[in-house]
């Protein structure tokens, strides 16, 4: 089975590379977990996040230096869509982060419907 490509949406790639958002250790772990998803495996720590769109999942990276999240969709055959990457500041996901993820999810679905 070949790896699915990653389609980074919005600022997600820039955010995961930003040292003010993701620490080097968090970035390394998130990359490892995305590699698992590309290979057709489950991430080590994830949960469904259907509240923003059916099939959305949240990779959870919990380290001593913070809680980091990667929101993605892997249900489509052509790619893994990374919708949003961020550092959590509280135990619940902020409305802002949910809204960003939902808007990018909606854009992916709309683009796919035009193909």
Short mmCIF file of the C-alpha atoms (twelve columns), coordinates in Angstrom:
data_MODEL
# 
_entry.id   MODEL 
# 
loop_
_atom_site.group_PDB 
_atom_site.id 
_atom_site.type_symbol 
_atom_site.label_atom_id 
_atom_site.label_alt_id 
_atom_site.label_comp_id 
_atom_site.label_asym_id 
_atom_site.label_seq_id 
_atom_site.Cartn_x 
_atom_site.Cartn_y 
_atom_site.Cartn_z 
_atom_site.pdbx_PDB_model_num 
ATOM 1   C CA . UNK A 1   0.000   0.000  0.000  1 
ATOM 2   C CA . UNK A 2   1.456   3.374  -0.981 1 
ATOM 3   C CA . UNK A 3   1.422   6.369  1.311  1 
ATOM 4   C CA . UNK A 4   -1.388  8.862  0.920  1 
ATOM 5   C CA . UNK A 5   -0.151  12.392 0.279  1 
ATOM 6   C CA . UNK A 6   -0.867  15.135 2.799  1 
ATOM 7   C CA . UNK A 7   -2.798  18.193 1.673  1 
ATOM 8   C CA . UNK A 8   -2.078  20.989 4.176  1 
ATOM 9   C CA . UNK A 9   -4.976  23.432 4.450  1 
ATOM 10  C CA . UNK A 10  -4.820  27.118 5.327  1 
ATOM 11  C CA . UNK A 11  -1.938  27.904 7.669  1 
ATOM 12  C CA . UNK A 12  -1.641  24.334 9.021  1 
ATOM 13  C CA . UNK A 13  1.831   23.626 7.573  1 
ATOM 14  C CA . UNK A 14  3.147   27.034 8.606  1 
ATOM 15  C CA . UNK A 15  1.664   26.559 12.100 1 
ATOM 16  C CA . UNK A 16  3.221   23.137 12.679 1 
ATOM 17  C CA . UNK A 17  6.619   24.554 11.639 1 
ATOM 18  C CA . UNK A 18  6.269   27.628 13.887 1 
ATOM 19  C CA . UNK A 19  8.380   27.264 17.056 1 
ATOM 20  C CA . UNK A 20  5.966   29.616 18.859 1 
ATOM 21  C CA . UNK A 21  3.156   27.101 18.283 1 
ATOM 22  C CA . UNK A 22  4.761   23.631 18.085 1 
ATOM 23  C CA . UNK A 23  7.919   22.779 20.014 1 
ATOM 24  C CA . UNK A 24  10.521  20.685 18.150 1 
ATOM 25  C CA . UNK A 25  9.512   17.588 20.155 1 
ATOM 26  C CA . UNK A 26  5.816   18.170 19.445 1 
ATOM 27  C CA . UNK A 27  6.525   18.681 15.732 1 
ATOM 28  C CA . UNK A 28  8.558   15.461 15.600 1 
ATOM 29  C CA . UNK A 29  5.818   13.470 17.337 1 
ATOM 30  C CA . UNK A 30  3.048   14.988 15.189 1 
ATOM 31  C CA . UNK A 31  5.064   14.119 12.075 1 
ATOM 32  C CA . UNK A 32  5.475   10.546 13.283 1 
ATOM 33  C CA . UNK A 33  1.732   10.246 13.891 1 
ATOM 34  C CA . UNK A 34  0.900   11.694 10.461 1 
ATOM 35  C CA . UNK A 35  3.296   9.152  8.915  1 
ATOM 36  C CA . UNK A 36  1.295   6.403  10.617 1 
ATOM 37  C CA . UNK A 37  -1.912  7.805  9.101  1 
ATOM 38  C CA . UNK A 38  -0.255  8.003  5.652  1 
ATOM 39  C CA . UNK A 39  0.623   4.308  5.972  1 
ATOM 40  C CA . UNK A 40  -3.010  3.426  6.739  1 
ATOM 41  C CA . UNK A 41  -2.488  3.007  10.492 1 
ATOM 42  C CA . UNK A 42  -4.180  4.732  13.401 1 
ATOM 43  C CA . UNK A 43  -2.292  7.406  15.347 1 
ATOM 44  C CA . UNK A 44  -1.228  6.325  18.835 1 
ATOM 45  C CA . UNK A 45  -3.494  8.879  20.544 1 
ATOM 46  C CA . UNK A 46  -6.496  10.271 18.699 1 
ATOM 47  C CA . UNK A 47  -10.193 10.880 19.001 1 
ATOM 48  C CA . UNK A 48  -13.011 11.543 16.563 1 
ATOM 49  C CA . UNK A 49  -13.910 15.213 16.204 1 
ATOM 50  C CA . UNK A 50  -17.110 14.933 14.173 1 
ATOM 51  C CA . UNK A 51  -18.504 18.118 15.746 1 
ATOM 52  C CA . UNK A 52  -16.729 20.086 12.972 1 
ATOM 53  C CA . UNK A 53  -17.428 17.590 10.174 1 
ATOM 54  C CA . UNK A 54  -17.983 13.871 9.632  1 
ATOM 55  C CA . UNK A 55  -14.744 11.900 9.649  1 
ATOM 56  C CA . UNK A 56  -12.627 14.620 11.260 1 
ATOM 57  C CA . UNK A 57  -10.048 13.260 13.681 1 
ATOM 58  C CA . UNK A 58  -7.793  14.860 16.243 1 
ATOM 59  C CA . UNK A 59  -4.230  13.653 16.794 1 
ATOM 60  C CA . UNK A 60  -3.356  14.328 20.416 1 
ATOM 61  C CA . UNK A 61  0.269   15.050 21.303 1 
ATOM 62  C CA . UNK A 62  0.607   15.538 25.052 1 
ATOM 63  C CA . UNK A 63  4.106   16.428 26.234 1 
ATOM 64  C CA . UNK A 64  5.655   18.094 29.273 1 
ATOM 65  C CA . UNK A 65  5.849   21.353 27.304 1 
ATOM 66  C CA . UNK A 66  2.184   21.404 26.267 1 
ATOM 67  C CA . UNK A 67  -0.812  19.855 24.549 1 
ATOM 68  C CA . UNK A 68  -0.699  19.935 20.754 1 
ATOM 69  C CA . UNK A 69  -3.376  18.989 18.251 1 
ATOM 70  C CA . UNK A 70  -3.517  18.120 14.558 1 
ATOM 71  C CA . UNK A 71  -7.015  18.038 13.052 1 
ATOM 72  C CA . UNK A 72  -7.302  16.017 9.868  1 
ATOM 73  C CA . UNK A 73  -9.538  14.018 7.529  1 
ATOM 74  C CA . UNK A 74  -8.293  10.693 6.125  1 
ATOM 75  C CA . UNK A 75  -11.579 9.265  4.804  1 
ATOM 76  C CA . UNK A 76  -11.088 10.454 1.231  1 
ATOM 77  C CA . UNK A 77  -9.013  8.249  -1.093 1 
ATOM 78  C CA . UNK A 78  -6.903  10.965 -2.712 1 
ATOM 79  C CA . UNK A 79  -5.229  12.561 0.329  1 
ATOM 80  C CA . UNK A 80  -5.048  13.199 4.037  1 
ATOM 81  C CA . UNK A 81  -6.303  16.723 4.591  1 
ATOM 82  C CA . UNK A 82  -4.611  18.432 7.546  1 
ATOM 83  C CA . UNK A 83  -7.102  21.099 8.530  1 
ATOM 84  C CA . UNK A 84  -5.572  22.777 11.571 1 
ATOM 85  C CA . UNK A 85  -2.529  22.481 13.867 1 
ATOM 86  C CA . UNK A 86  -2.469  24.249 17.218 1 
ATOM 87  C CA . UNK A 87  -1.354  24.221 20.846 1 
ATOM 88  C CA . UNK A 88  -4.156  23.799 23.361 1 
ATOM 89  C CA . UNK A 89  -4.249  26.225 26.254 1 
ATOM 90  C CA . UNK A 90  -7.145  24.672 28.205 1 
ATOM 91  C CA . UNK A 91  -8.626  21.192 28.571 1 
ATOM 92  C CA . UNK A 92  -11.371 21.957 26.040 1 
ATOM 93  C CA . UNK A 93  -10.853 22.948 22.412 1 
ATOM 94  C CA . UNK A 94  -11.499 26.663 21.893 1 
ATOM 95  C CA . UNK A 95  -14.346 27.949 19.736 1 
ATOM 96  C CA . UNK A 96  -11.751 29.664 17.525 1 
ATOM 97  C CA . UNK A 97  -9.926  26.375 16.846 1 
ATOM 98  C CA . UNK A 98  -13.215 24.570 16.180 1 
ATOM 99  C CA . UNK A 99  -14.329 27.337 13.806 1 
ATOM 100 C CA . UNK A 100 -11.046 27.260 11.852 1 
ATOM 101 C CA . UNK A 101 -11.248 23.473 11.532 1 
ATOM 102 C CA . UNK A 102 -14.916 23.570 10.493 1 
ATOM 103 C CA . UNK A 103 -14.314 26.247 7.831  1 
ATOM 104 C CA . UNK A 104 -11.423 24.295 6.307  1 
ATOM 105 C CA . UNK A 105 -13.459 21.066 6.411  1 
ATOM 106 C CA . UNK A 106 -16.298 22.802 4.581  1 
ATOM 107 C CA . UNK A 107 -13.866 24.104 1.935  1 
ATOM 108 C CA . UNK A 108 -12.503 20.583 1.309  1 
ATOM 109 C CA . UNK A 109 -16.006 19.143 0.922  1 
ATOM 110 C CA . UNK A 110 -17.008 21.955 -1.460 1 
ATOM 111 C CA . UNK A 111 -13.863 21.501 -3.587 1 
ATOM 112 C CA . UNK A 112 -14.412 17.750 -3.800 1 
ATOM 113 C CA . UNK A 113 -18.050 18.219 -4.870 1 
ATOM 114 C CA . UNK A 114 -16.887 20.240 -7.902 1 
ATOM 115 C CA . UNK A 115 -14.671 17.421 -9.218 1 
# 
